[in-house]
Structures are given as C-alpha cells and as structure tokens.
Coordinates of C-alpha atoms in Angstrom, one line a residue:
X1474 CA 125.3 153.6 38.7
X1475 CA 123.3 154.1 42.0
X1476 CA 124.9 154.4 45.4
X1477 CA 126.3 151.2 46.9
X1478 CA 124.5 151.2 50.3
X1479 CA 125.8 149.2 53.1
X1480 CA 124.5 148.5 56.6
X1481 CA 127.2 146.7 58.7
X1482 CA 125.2 144.6 61.1
X1483 CA 125.9 141.0 62.0
X1484 CA 124.4 138.6 64.6
X1485 CA 126.5 135.6 65.3
X1486 CA 125.0 132.4 66.8
X1487 CA 127.2 129.3 67.0
X1488 CA 128.7 128.8 63.5
X1489 CA 126.1 131.2 61.9
X1490 CA 126.4 134.8 60.9
X1491 CA 122.7 135.6 60.4
X1492 CA 122.9 139.2 59.0
X1493 CA 125.8 140.0 56.9
X1494 CA 124.6 142.8 54.7
X1495 CA 126.0 143.2 51.2
X1496 CA 124.4 146.4 50.2
X1497 CA 126.5 149.3 51.5
X1498 CA 129.7 151.3 51.3
X1499 CA 133.0 150.1 52.7
X1500 CA 136.1 152.2 53.3
X1501 CA 138.0 150.2 50.8
X1502 CA 135.5 150.1 48.0
X1503 CA 135.4 152.7 45.2
X1504 CA 132.8 151.2 42.9
X1505 CA 129.0 151.6 43.1
X1506 CA 126.7 148.6 42.7
X1507 CA 123.2 149.5 41.6
X1508 CA 121.1 147.1 43.5
X1509 CA 118.2 147.6 46.1
X1510 CA 119.3 148.3 49.6
X1511 CA 119.6 145.2 51.8
X1512 CA 117.2 144.9 54.8
X1513 CA 119.2 144.8 58.0
X1514 CA 117.5 141.6 59.4
X1515 CA 117.8 137.9 59.4
X1516 CA 115.7 135.9 56.9
X1517 CA 112.5 134.4 58.5
X1518 CA 113.0 131.2 60.4
X1519 CA 111.0 129.1 58.0
X1520 CA 113.0 130.3 55.0
X1521 CA 116.3 129.5 56.9
X1522 CA 115.0 126.0 57.8
X1523 CA 114.4 125.3 54.0
X1524 CA 117.7 126.8 53.0
X1525 CA 119.6 124.8 55.7
X1526 CA 117.9 121.6 54.5
X1527 CA 118.9 122.3 50.9
X1528 CA 122.5 122.7 51.9
X1529 CA 122.7 119.7 54.2
X1530 CA 121.2 117.5 51.5
X1531 CA 123.8 118.6 49.0
X1532 CA 126.5 118.0 51.6
X1533 CA 125.3 114.4 52.0
X1534 CA 125.1 113.9 48.2
X1535 CA 128.7 115.1 47.7
X1536 CA 130.3 113.6 50.8
X1537 CA 131.1 117.1 52.1
X1538 CA 131.6 117.4 55.8
X1539 CA 131.3 121.1 55.7
X1540 CA 129.8 124.0 53.8
X1541 CA 129.5 127.8 53.9
X1542 CA 126.4 129.5 52.5
X1543 CA 125.3 133.1 52.1
X1544 CA 121.8 134.2 51.0
X1545 CA 120.8 137.8 50.6
X1546 CA 117.2 138.8 49.8
X1547 CA 117.2 142.7 50.0
X1548 CA 113.4 142.9 50.6
X1549 CA 113.4 140.2 53.4
X1550 CA 116.8 139.6 55.1
X1551 CA 119.9 137.6 54.9
X1552 CA 121.4 134.3 56.2
X1553 CA 125.1 133.5 56.2
X1554 CA 126.3 130.4 58.0
X1555 CA 128.9 127.7 58.3
X1556 CA 127.5 124.2 58.4
X1557 CA 129.1 120.9 59.4
X1558 CA 132.7 120.2 60.3
X1559 CA 136.2 120.8 58.8
X1560 CA 136.5 117.1 58.0
X1561 CA 135.1 113.9 59.4
X1562 CA 135.1 114.5 63.1
X1563 CA 136.7 117.9 62.8
X1564 CA 136.0 121.3 64.2
X1565 CA 132.8 123.2 63.4
X1566 CA 132.8 125.2 60.2
X1567 CA 132.4 129.0 60.8
X1568 CA 131.1 131.4 58.1
X1569 CA 134.3 133.5 58.0
X1570 CA 136.7 130.8 56.6
X1571 CA 138.4 131.3 53.2
X1572 CA 138.2 128.8 50.3
X1573 CA 139.1 128.5 46.6
X1574 CA 136.7 130.3 44.3
X1575 CA 136.8 127.7 41.6
X1576 CA 135.3 128.8 38.2
X1577 CA 134.3 132.2 39.6
X1578 CA 138.0 133.1 38.9
X1579 CA 137.3 132.9 35.2
X1580 CA 134.7 135.6 35.5
X1581 CA 137.3 137.8 37.3
X1582 CA 139.8 137.2 34.5
X1583 CA 137.1 138.3 32.0
X1584 CA 136.4 141.4 34.2
X1585 CA 140.0 142.4 33.7
X1586 CA 139.9 141.7 29.9
X1587 CA 136.7 143.7 29.5
X1588 CA 138.1 146.6 31.5
X1589 CA 141.2 146.6 29.4
X1590 CA 139.0 146.8 26.3
X1591 CA 136.9 149.6 27.9
X1592 CA 140.0 151.8 28.4
X1593 CA 141.4 151.0 25.0
X1594 CA 144.3 148.8 26.0
X1595 CA 143.0 145.9 23.9
X1596 CA 140.1 145.4 21.5
X1597 CA 137.8 142.4 22.2
X1598 CA 137.9 141.6 18.5
X1599 CA 141.7 141.4 18.4
X1600 CA 142.9 137.9 17.4
X1601 CA 144.4 136.1 20.4
X1602 CA 147.7 136.0 18.4
X1603 CA 148.0 139.7 18.8
X1604 CA 148.6 139.3 22.5
X1605 CA 149.8 135.7 23.0
X1606 CA 152.8 134.3 21.2
X1607 CA 153.3 130.8 19.9
X1608 CA 149.7 130.3 18.7
X1609 CA 150.2 129.9 15.0
X1610 CA 147.0 129.3 13.1
X1611 CA 144.7 130.7 15.7
X1612 CA 144.1 134.1 14.1
X1613 CA 140.4 133.2 13.8
X1614 CA 140.0 133.2 17.6
X1615 CA 139.3 136.6 19.2
X1616 CA 139.6 137.8 22.8
X1617 CA 135.8 138.1 22.9
X1618 CA 135.4 134.4 22.0
X1619 CA 137.6 133.4 25.0
X1620 CA 135.2 134.9 27.5
X1621 CA 132.1 134.0 25.5
X1622 CA 133.3 130.3 25.5
X1623 CA 133.1 130.1 21.7
X1624 CA 136.8 129.6 20.8
X1625 CA 136.3 125.9 20.3
X1626 CA 139.5 125.2 22.2
X1627 CA 139.6 122.1 24.4
X1628 CA 140.3 122.0 28.1
X1629 CA 143.7 121.3 29.6
X1630 CA 142.3 120.0 32.9
X1631 CA 140.4 117.2 31.2
X1632 CA 143.8 115.9 30.1
X1633 CA 145.7 116.6 33.2
X1634 CA 143.3 116.1 36.1
X1635 CA 144.7 112.8 37.2
X1636 CA 148.2 114.2 37.2
X1637 CA 147.2 117.2 39.1
X1638 CA 145.4 115.2 41.8
X1639 CA 148.5 113.0 42.3
X1640 CA 150.8 116.0 42.4
X1641 CA 149.0 118.7 44.4
X1642 CA 152.2 120.5 45.3
X1643 CA 153.4 120.9 41.7
X1644 CA 153.7 124.5 40.4
X1645 CA 152.4 124.6 36.8
X1646 CA 153.7 126.9 34.1
X1647 CA 150.8 128.5 32.2
X1648 CA 152.5 127.8 28.9
X1649 CA 152.7 124.1 29.7
X1650 CA 149.0 124.0 30.5
X1651 CA 148.4 126.0 27.3
X1652 CA 150.2 123.4 25.3
X1653 CA 147.9 120.7 26.6
X1654 CA 144.8 122.8 25.9
X1655 CA 145.6 123.6 22.3
X1656 CA 146.7 120.0 21.7
X1657 CA 143.2 118.8 22.7
X1658 CA 140.7 118.2 19.8
X1659 CA 138.8 121.4 18.9
X1660 CA 135.3 121.3 20.4
X1661 CA 133.7 123.4 17.6
X1662 CA 134.6 126.0 15.0
X1663 CA 135.5 129.4 16.4
X1664 CA 132.3 131.4 17.0
X1665 CA 130.0 128.5 16.3
X1666 CA 128.8 127.5 19.8
X1667 CA 129.5 127.7 23.5
X1668 CA 131.8 125.0 25.0
X1669 CA 133.2 125.6 28.4
X1670 CA 137.0 125.3 28.5
X1671 CA 139.5 126.5 31.1
X1672 CA 142.0 127.0 28.2
X1673 CA 139.9 130.1 27.3
X1674 CA 140.6 131.8 30.6
X1675 CA 144.2 130.8 30.6
X1676 CA 144.7 132.5 27.3
X1677 CA 142.7 135.5 28.4
X1678 CA 144.9 135.9 31.4
X1679 CA 148.1 135.6 29.3
X1680 CA 146.7 138.3 27.0
X1681 CA 145.9 140.6 29.9
X1682 CA 149.5 140.2 31.3
X1683 CA 151.1 140.8 27.9
X1684 CA 148.9 143.9 27.3
X1685 CA 149.7 145.5 30.6
X1686 CA 153.1 144.1 31.7
X1687 CA 151.5 143.1 35.0
X1688 CA 150.7 139.7 36.5
X1689 CA 147.1 138.5 36.5
X1690 CA 147.3 138.4 40.3
X1691 CA 148.1 142.2 40.4
X1692 CA 145.4 142.9 37.7
X1693 CA 142.7 141.1 39.7
X1694 CA 143.7 142.9 42.9
X1695 CA 143.8 146.3 41.2
X1696 CA 140.8 146.0 38.9
X1697 CA 138.4 143.7 40.8
X1698 CA 139.2 143.1 44.5
X1699 CA 140.3 146.6 45.5
X1700 CA 137.6 148.6 43.7
X1701 CA 134.9 146.3 45.2
X1702 CA 136.5 146.2 48.7
X1703 CA 137.0 142.5 48.6
X1704 CA 139.7 142.2 51.3
X1705 CA 139.8 138.4 51.4
X1706 CA 139.9 137.8 47.6
X1707 CA 143.1 137.3 45.7
X1708 CA 144.9 135.1 43.1
X1709 CA 147.7 133.5 45.0
X1710 CA 151.2 132.6 43.8
X1711 CA 152.2 129.1 42.6
X1712 CA 153.6 127.8 45.9
X1713 CA 151.4 125.0 47.3
X1714 CA 149.4 126.4 50.3
X1715 CA 146.0 126.3 51.9
X1716 CA 143.7 129.1 50.8
X1717 CA 144.7 131.0 53.9
X1718 CA 145.7 130.5 57.5
X1719 CA 141.9 130.4 58.3
X1720 CA 140.6 128.2 55.6
X1721 CA 137.8 125.8 55.1
X1722 CA 139.5 122.5 54.7
X1723 CA 139.0 120.9 51.3
X1724 CA 138.6 117.2 50.4
X1725 CA 138.1 114.9 47.5
X1726 CA 136.5 111.4 47.8
X1727 CA 138.1 108.7 45.7
X1728 CA 136.3 106.3 43.4
X1729 CA 136.7 102.7 44.6
X1730 CA 137.6 99.9 42.1
X1731 CA 134.6 97.9 43.2
X1732 CA 132.3 100.9 42.8
X1733 CA 131.2 103.6 45.2
X1734 CA 133.3 106.4 46.7
X1735 CA 135.4 107.0 49.9
X1736 CA 132.7 109.2 51.3
X1737 CA 133.8 108.6 55.0
X1738 CA 137.5 109.0 54.3
X1739 CA 138.1 111.6 51.6
X1740 CA 141.5 112.8 50.6
X1741 CA 142.6 116.1 52.2
X1742 CA 143.6 118.5 49.4
X1743 CA 143.5 121.7 51.3
X1744 CA 147.1 122.4 50.5
X1745 CA 147.7 122.6 46.8
X1746 CA 149.1 124.9 44.1
X1747 CA 146.7 127.5 42.7
X1748 CA 148.7 127.4 39.5
X1749 CA 146.7 124.6 38.0
X1750 CA 143.5 126.5 38.2
X1751 CA 145.2 129.8 37.6
X1752 CA 143.2 132.3 35.5
X1753 CA 140.3 129.8 35.4
X1754 CA 139.9 128.5 38.9
X1755 CA 142.9 129.6 41.1
X1756 CA 141.5 132.6 43.2
X1757 CA 140.6 132.4 46.9
X1758 CA 137.8 134.3 48.7
X1759 CA 135.3 134.1 51.5
X1760 CA 131.5 133.9 51.4
X1761 CA 130.9 137.6 52.0
X1762 CA 133.3 138.7 49.3
X1763 CA 131.9 136.1 47.0
X1764 CA 128.3 137.4 47.4
X1765 CA 129.4 141.0 47.0
X1766 CA 131.5 140.2 43.9
X1767 CA 128.6 138.3 42.3
X1768 CA 126.2 141.2 42.8
X1769 CA 128.8 143.4 41.1
X1770 CA 129.3 140.9 38.3
X1771 CA 125.5 140.6 37.6
X1772 CA 125.1 144.4 37.8
X1773 CA 128.0 145.1 35.5
X1774 CA 129.5 147.4 38.1
X1775 CA 133.1 147.2 37.0
X1776 CA 132.3 148.3 33.4
X1777 CA 130.9 151.4 31.8
X1778 CA 127.1 151.6 31.4
X1779 CA 125.9 150.2 28.2
X1780 CA 128.6 147.6 27.8
X1781 CA 127.5 144.5 25.8
X1782 CA 129.2 141.8 28.0
X1783 CA 126.0 139.8 28.6
X1784 CA 123.9 141.1 25.7
X1785 CA 124.2 138.0 23.4
X1786 CA 124.1 134.9 25.5
X1787 CA 124.3 131.5 23.9
X1788 CA 122.7 128.2 24.8
X1789 CA 125.0 126.2 27.1
X1790 CA 124.1 123.0 25.3
X1791 CA 121.3 121.4 23.4
X1792 CA 120.4 119.3 26.4
X1793 CA 120.1 122.2 28.9
X1794 CA 117.0 124.3 29.5
X1795 CA 116.6 127.3 27.2
X1796 CA 116.8 129.6 30.3
X1797 CA 120.4 128.4 30.9
X1798 CA 122.9 130.4 28.7
X1799 CA 126.4 131.8 28.8
X1800 CA 128.3 134.9 27.8
X1801 CA 131.1 137.1 29.0
X1802 CA 132.8 134.6 31.4
X1803 CA 129.5 133.9 33.3
X1804 CA 126.3 131.9 33.1
X1805 CA 122.8 133.3 33.0
X1806 CA 120.1 131.2 34.6
X1807 CA 116.7 132.9 34.2
X1808 CA 117.2 136.3 35.7
X1809 CA 120.4 135.3 37.6
X1810 CA 124.0 135.8 36.5
X1811 CA 126.9 134.0 38.1
X1812 CA 129.4 131.1 37.9
X1813 CA 129.9 127.6 39.3
X1814 CA 132.3 124.8 39.2
X1815 CA 134.8 122.7 41.2
X1816 CA 138.5 122.8 42.0
X1817 CA 140.5 120.6 44.2
X1818 CA 138.7 120.4 47.5
X1819 CA 135.9 122.8 46.8
X1820 CA 132.6 123.0 44.8
X1821 CA 131.4 126.6 44.5
X1822 CA 128.3 128.3 43.1
X1823 CA 127.3 131.9 43.2
X1824 CA 124.5 133.8 41.4
X1825 CA 122.8 137.1 41.7
X1826 CA 119.8 138.9 40.2
X1827 CA 120.8 142.4 39.0
X1828 CA 117.3 143.7 39.3
X1829 CA 116.2 142.5 42.7
X1830 CA 119.7 142.3 44.2
X1831 CA 119.1 138.8 45.5
X1832 CA 122.4 136.8 45.8
X1833 CA 123.2 133.2 46.7
X1834 CA 126.7 131.9 47.3
X1835 CA 127.7 128.5 48.5
X1836 CA 130.8 126.3 48.9
X1837 CA 130.9 122.6 49.7
X1838 CA 134.2 121.1 50.9
X1839 CA 134.3 118.0 48.7
X1840 CA 135.0 118.3 44.9
X1841 CA 134.4 114.8 43.8
X1842 CA 130.8 114.9 42.7
X1843 CA 129.2 116.3 39.6
X1844 CA 130.3 120.0 39.4
X1845 CA 126.8 121.0 38.3
X1846 CA 125.7 120.3 41.9
X1847 CA 127.1 123.7 42.8
X1848 CA 124.7 125.3 40.2
X1849 CA 121.7 123.1 41.2
X1850 CA 122.3 124.0 44.8
X1851 CA 122.6 127.7 44.1
X1852 CA 119.4 127.6 42.1
X1853 CA 117.6 125.7 44.8
X1854 CA 118.6 128.3 47.3
X1855 CA 117.5 131.1 44.9
X1856 CA 114.1 129.4 44.4
X1857 CA 113.6 129.3 48.2
X1858 CA 114.9 132.8 48.8
X1859 CA 112.9 134.3 46.0
X1860 CA 109.7 133.4 47.9
X1861 CA 110.9 134.9 51.2
X1862 CA 108.2 137.2 52.6
X1863 CA 108.8 140.9 52.6
X1864 CA 110.0 142.6 55.8
X1865 CA 108.0 145.4 57.3
X1866 CA 107.8 148.3 54.9
X1867 CA 109.3 146.3 52.0
X1868 CA 107.7 144.8 48.9
X1869 CA 108.7 141.4 47.6
X1870 CA 109.5 141.3 43.9
X1871 CA 106.9 139.8 41.6
X1872 CA 109.2 138.0 39.1
X1873 CA 109.8 134.3 39.6
X1874 CA 112.3 131.8 38.4
X1875 CA 111.7 129.2 35.7
X1876 CA 112.4 126.3 38.0
X1877 CA 111.3 125.0 41.4
X1878 CA 113.4 124.2 44.4
X1879 CA 112.3 120.5 44.1
X1880 CA 113.6 120.3 40.5
X1881 CA 117.0 121.4 41.6
X1882 CA 116.9 119.0 44.6
X1883 CA 116.1 116.2 42.3
X1884 CA 119.2 117.0 40.2
X1885 CA 121.4 116.9 43.3
X1886 CA 120.0 113.7 44.7
X1887 CA 120.0 112.0 41.3
X1888 CA 123.7 112.7 40.8
X1889 CA 124.7 111.8 44.4
X1890 CA 128.0 109.9 44.9
X1891 CA 127.3 109.3 48.6
X1892 CA 124.2 108.2 50.4
X1893 CA 121.5 110.8 51.0
X1894 CA 119.3 110.1 54.0
X1895 CA 115.6 109.6 53.2
X1896 CA 113.6 112.8 53.5

C-alpha cells in the first residue's frame, strides 16, 4: 500500500468547513490508504454551488431540516459543510456533529469478518453453524454468503420496524432479532442471488464475537476505528442515547391517515437504542471519519493485498442498472464502492473511487423517505465532483461515471415525500 498522506488544513465559514483533507497521516492511524494526495484547497465556487443545490433539494424531498456533507476530489479540492438546522426552527447545523452511520455499519462488520479470515481465525467458507449456535438446518449458508448478501435470509427489521419506532428506548437482544430474521420467508436459495438483509450482518457479528471472545463493539474499535484513526466512530452499547453529546438531531416524519407526511412536524428520534441496528446499522460517526473510512473500504486498506472481497460482485436486482452491484458488505456503483441506507433519524450515503480517491459522504436528518435517496444523492454529488476542474499543477481524471447528476436528481424528486420547491 502507498503512504497515507494527510494535509491538516481547514477553513471554517459559518456552518461550513471548506477544506477538510482526507489524504494524510494522523497520530492515531496505523493503516496506509493508497489513494492520490488530496489538494489542500476548497472546491471551486461553481462546483460548491451545484453540490449545495443537490443537498438542499434532497433535504426538501425527505423533509430533512439539516444535513452534513463531505466531498473530496483529490485533484481539485474539498467541501465539507453543515446545512440547515437541527430541527424546524432549531440551531444551525455544523459540520462536526456526530450521527448514526446506518448501513455503513454492516460494511464495518464485514471488515472484521474478512480480517478474521485473513489471520486464520475463521474461514469465509465455514458454515454459519460453525460459529453461531441454534441455527439448525443452516449448514448451507457460509460466512462469505452473509457479507455477499447471498444467504437468502429475510430481514428482521422488515418485521419489527413498527415496534422499534414505537419503542425507541428498548434494548434488543441480538438473539431475539435473529429469531425474527430466520423466521422470515427465505428470499432465495443460498448462493443464488443478492438480497439485502440486516440478518446477514447480525449473524456475521455474532460469528465474529464467538470466534474471538470479544464484543463486536471492541472488534470494530480495534480492527477498524483505531487502525484508521477514526476517533469519532464507534458501536455504542444498548442503552438509549443520542449519537453523542454533540449530535446532529435525527427525525422521522409520520405518514398521515389521509395521505401525505408530517413534513413540518417530524418525530424526534435522536435518542434511541443502537441495539436494533446493531451489527447492521448501529454505529455512530462524523462526516470526516465517514469519508476517510469509505476511502479505506474502497481501497481495501484493512485487508492484505490481493484479497477477493469485491472481485465477484452480483447484480443488486433485475430492475437496477448493470453498473449497480454488491459484494463483501458493500455496493459498487460504476467505479465507486460504498454503502447507503437509513436508520432511525438518519439517512446516510458514502461512496469512494479507489483509483481517483474521490469520496462523497452525506447524512440527512430525516429517515422517513425512500432509503435509496441516500444513494441517489451520493451519486449526484459524485457526478458533480467528478467534473470539478483540476487545481493548478493537477490533472483531472479522464474516467467518467455511467450516470448524470440530473438522472440522480430525478430519482430523488420522483420519490419525494415532501414538497420540493420548483427549480
């Protein structure tokens, strides 16, 4: 791996941090990330205007009062900003607030599992029954299938979402969640196709704990957060709490019986138990950590060179574009690798290009809309950033993305639950 180069410069204007540089070396990090060095400069004004417009449109579409976004284009510059307010009429959002990482947590859980396989603690082709008890008849599902999303197991959250929303303080036992997941109808035969399910990550986390005798929280800290110098990233305990004492407040609009949503008066779900998301969606982070983590994920920085984690991606579904695939606990969209999803109060998307080093990370503070909005927004931001002009002495990459910013904007607006102002 090449040297992880970091330039620690930041310019703060209002709620915006205009130059948080991801490429560099921190005192806490011990892992190299082989991506091009980040230019120590803000992105051009025109690029920032387009990026800001993309985020504010998605905020309107989802009923989000606030958002935090980070865009890093190593050849051009960076833009990190808080937008909007903490809630309707609340304080301004700043870029340094913490939030729940949603489905990015699942990628971290798979980081741990792949690392355990690399050091010989487990084998990815081990049946899940080797490491997780009380799963009779599941010998045809392997650890690899969990992270590849090909186990065929159903999702526990699809059964329990209403219960979870009505009981945000409840501490969930992973075994109870597991029972609901395996009781759900199988989505497909093991190994046959990709089908996203949080039960996969739940079992992967239980397997990692059984194999090491450590909690998943400790494993993510030791094997992901500390090596990458992610000082604001962790998997909290089960007690109901805000993501941190300095958190982006999270909300969820409610659907009205007569139609429409409570866009102006969403439910505050900032304080909730991370145990429901757990290994799939329970981690907390901040925007700089999230961008750095996603670059490391895309570059395979936590695993030995030559690993096959993303070598055999599968179509996400027959209805999705051929450039959208999944493998190893992450999605691949064109040249980008990352994750997206929603958890109570937050909608999160984060993708990076391992060749150019470009990274885009965003969180919206209302989780009620279509979770794919987080992906569409990430890809819209990537389409804009990919065309950012090169800074002096730099060369812009030639490769493009197989979609346009407008196509992603159309997906967001077309799935809006709240009114989007006319453009």
